[in-house]
Amino acid sequence: MRAHLEATLIACEVFENGICSLLSALVPVDGQEAWAALPPNLRLWTDDARLLLRELPDASVDRLFLLFPDPWPKARHAKRRFVHPENLALLARVMKPGAEWRIASDDPTYQAWVREVMAGQTLFRGGEPATVRPDGWPPTRYEAKALRAGRQPLYWSFFRV
Ligand SMILES: C[S@@+](CC[C@H](N)C(=O)[O-])C[C@H]1O[C@@H](n2cnc3c(N)ncnc32)[C@H](O)[C@@H]1O
């Protein structure tokens, strides 16, 4: 974040505790004015990311990260998965041509689901996922948990056509 001050980053998290953890990690505890300590290029969206996607202008996003989304492994909950045919047009509208959508998941059901959904669409191009986190991708807490538990994450890059 601080290494790329030219880029504005919008962090989306619908769960209040997740926002609190992020702020605790970013803000030092030495009494410094909290907001002054935040990276100037960071924005927080403390609601459903899909609502933000509806608000953003057309072709305004260069890169989108979906790292270890909730897998909703039961078939009857498939509609809640973020990678979903109904969300693709929403994502595609806000992404610039050639913009990258990074997806990582350690859940085998979700991995198969990403393959299936992305094979059945024409808005994004992309190939086989990497099995090792590519350079430049941030590590995450869920990734660390998955690796400790012996699960194999997959890392996809899709590009807006
Ligand atoms: C499994 S956690 C992964 C968190 C983090 N990316 C990581 O890898 O450590 C998924 C997070 O996505 C959040 N989330 C799920 N659906 C969301 C949505 N529609 N909009 C914003 N956040 C969402 C959940 O609250 C949860 O904190």
XYZ file of N, CA, C and O in Angstrom, residues 65-73 81-83 101-115 118 129-134 137-138 140 142-147 150-158:
208
model
N -8.679 -7.718 -6.425
C -8.180 -8.869 -5.655
C -9.348 -9.581 -4.982
O -10.128 -8.940 -4.262
N -9.444 -10.870 -5.195
C -10.413 -11.699 -4.457
C -9.601 -12.837 -3.843
O -9.374 -13.873 -4.480
N -9.105 -12.597 -2.631
C -8.151 -13.532 -2.037
C -8.837 -14.348 -0.942
O -9.323 -13.807 0.043
N -8.930 -15.613 -1.185
C -9.509 -16.568 -0.244
C -10.927 -16.162 0.167
O -11.211 -15.947 1.345
N -11.809 -16.035 -0.823
C -13.200 -15.706 -0.511
C -13.859 -16.841 0.264
O -13.418 -17.997 0.184
N -14.913 -16.487 1.006
C -15.665 -17.537 1.709
C -16.087 -18.583 0.687
O -16.692 -18.245 -0.329
N -15.779 -19.872 0.957
C -15.990 -20.867 -0.106
C -17.436 -21.340 -0.280
O -17.789 -21.814 -1.333
N -18.254 -21.215 0.758
C -19.625 -21.720 0.671
C -19.636 -23.074 -0.042
O -20.180 -23.210 -1.144
N -19.052 -24.092 0.587
C -18.854 -25.368 -0.119
C -20.133 -26.178 -0.391
O -20.140 -27.009 -1.291
N -21.521 -17.565 -3.465
C -20.101 -17.465 -3.837
C -19.864 -16.193 -4.647
O -20.652 -15.864 -5.536
N -18.748 -15.510 -4.336
C -18.485 -14.233 -5.020
C -18.220 -14.449 -6.500
O -18.658 -13.670 -7.346
N -17.449 -15.497 -6.814
C -17.319 -15.855 -8.236
C -18.634 -16.529 -8.610
O -18.923 -17.648 -8.174
N -7.871 -9.419 -12.716
C -8.654 -9.898 -11.579
C -7.909 -11.096 -10.981
O -7.769 -12.121 -11.636
N -7.386 -10.888 -9.767
C -6.641 -11.961 -9.098
C -7.570 -12.712 -8.143
O -8.238 -12.096 -7.307
N -7.566 -14.010 -8.282
C -8.399 -14.852 -7.414
C -7.510 -15.924 -6.798
O -6.747 -16.580 -7.517
N -7.603 -16.091 -5.481
C -6.902 -17.207 -4.834
C -7.899 -17.968 -3.978
O -8.772 -17.366 -3.343
N -7.763 -19.280 -3.985
C -8.604 -20.107 -3.104
C -7.886 -21.398 -2.767
O -7.164 -21.954 -3.597
N -8.122 -21.865 -1.541
C -7.541 -23.140 -1.104
C -8.612 -24.219 -1.009
O -8.322 -25.339 -0.614
N -9.842 -23.861 -1.341
C -10.947 -24.802 -1.151
C -11.204 -25.567 -2.447
O -11.501 -24.955 -3.471
N -11.103 -26.909 -2.419
C -11.234 -27.678 -3.661
C -12.573 -27.467 -4.371
O -12.617 -27.399 -5.597
N -13.644 -27.326 -3.593
C -14.952 -27.104 -4.231
C -14.958 -25.752 -4.941
O -15.437 -25.621 -6.076
N -14.393 -24.739 -4.271
C -14.365 -23.401 -4.867
C -13.426 -23.373 -6.071
O -13.703 -22.719 -7.082
N -12.327 -24.109 -5.966
C -11.378 -24.149 -7.090
C -12.060 -24.722 -8.332
O -11.932 -24.183 -9.444
N -12.801 -25.818 -8.129
C -13.507 -26.417 -9.273
C -14.570 -25.466 -9.794
O -14.810 -25.356 -11.006
N -15.183 -24.740 -8.870
C -16.238 -23.782 -9.231
C -15.668 -22.630 -10.064
O -16.251 -22.208 -11.063
N -14.496 -22.122 -9.666
C -13.867 -21.037 -10.431
C -13.607 -21.523 -11.857
O -13.906 -20.838 -12.841
N -13.052 -22.726 -11.967
C -12.781 -23.275 -13.315
C -14.066 -23.316 -14.143
O -14.083 -22.924 -15.308
N -15.574 -19.685 -14.877
C -14.751 -18.865 -15.773
C -14.646 -19.502 -17.165
O -14.454 -18.789 -18.164
N -4.190 -21.811 -13.257
C -3.724 -21.115 -12.053
C -2.311 -21.539 -11.663
O -1.858 -22.633 -12.011
N -1.626 -20.652 -10.927
C -0.328 -21.004 -10.343
C -0.572 -21.755 -9.029
O -1.609 -21.578 -8.381
N 0.400 -22.569 -8.648
C 0.288 -23.310 -7.391
C 1.163 -22.690 -6.288
O 1.115 -23.116 -5.145
N 1.969 -21.719 -6.686
C 2.779 -20.968 -5.717
C 2.400 -19.503 -5.886
O 2.215 -19.049 -7.023
N 2.262 -18.766 -4.765
C 1.853 -17.367 -4.861
C 2.794 -16.588 -5.766
O 3.999 -16.534 -5.515
N 2.259 -15.996 -6.846
C 3.132 -15.263 -7.773
C 3.742 -14.033 -7.099
O 3.168 -13.491 -6.151
N 2.013 -10.682 -5.259
C 0.720 -10.906 -4.613
C 0.929 -10.817 -3.103
O 1.907 -11.380 -2.586
N 0.018 -10.177 -2.366
C 0.217 -10.086 -0.917
C -0.114 -11.410 -0.220
O -1.055 -12.103 -0.626
N -1.781 -13.532 2.812
C -2.954 -13.218 3.651
C -3.023 -14.201 4.817
O -2.392 -15.255 4.808
N -5.632 -16.034 5.715
C -6.269 -17.301 5.339
C -5.334 -18.170 4.520
O -5.376 -19.391 4.600
N -4.502 -17.533 3.739
C -3.518 -18.315 2.980
C -2.582 -19.041 3.957
O -2.303 -20.236 3.800
N -2.107 -18.302 4.975
C -1.197 -18.910 5.954
C -1.879 -20.077 6.660
O -1.278 -21.141 6.862
N -3.166 -19.880 7.007
C -3.926 -20.962 7.665
C -4.023 -22.183 6.768
O -3.842 -23.321 7.200
N -4.306 -21.932 5.492
C -4.454 -23.026 4.521
C -3.137 -23.794 4.383
O -3.125 -25.031 4.386
N -2.052 -23.067 4.285
C -0.749 -23.726 4.100
C -0.393 -24.543 5.344
O 0.091 -25.673 5.239
N -2.043 -27.752 5.319
C -1.664 -28.653 4.225
C -2.550 -28.544 3.000
O -2.524 -29.424 2.136
N -3.353 -27.486 2.914
C -4.193 -27.322 1.719
C -3.413 -26.574 0.638
O -2.560 -25.753 0.937
N -3.743 -26.868 -0.624
C -3.021 -26.291 -1.766
C -3.792 -25.103 -2.335
O -4.819 -25.297 -3.000
N -3.324 -23.892 -2.104
C -4.006 -22.764 -2.747
C -3.732 -22.739 -4.251
O -2.676 -23.177 -4.711
N -4.670 -22.209 -4.993
C -4.467 -21.927 -6.423
C -4.639 -20.419 -6.626
O -5.448 -19.777 -5.943
N -3.846 -19.872 -7.570
C -3.792 -18.422 -7.784
C -4.052 -18.157 -9.269
O -3.229 -18.508 -10.113
N -5.204 -17.527 -9.539
C -5.554 -17.221 -10.942
C -5.371 -15.738 -11.237
O -5.660 -14.894 -10.388
N -4.971 -15.444 -12.456
C -5.061 -14.082 -12.994
C -5.975 -14.140 -14.204
O -5.706 -14.886 -15.151
N -7.054 -13.365 -14.131
C -7.932 -13.209 -15.299
C -7.834 -11.753 -15.760
O -7.576 -10.860 -14.949
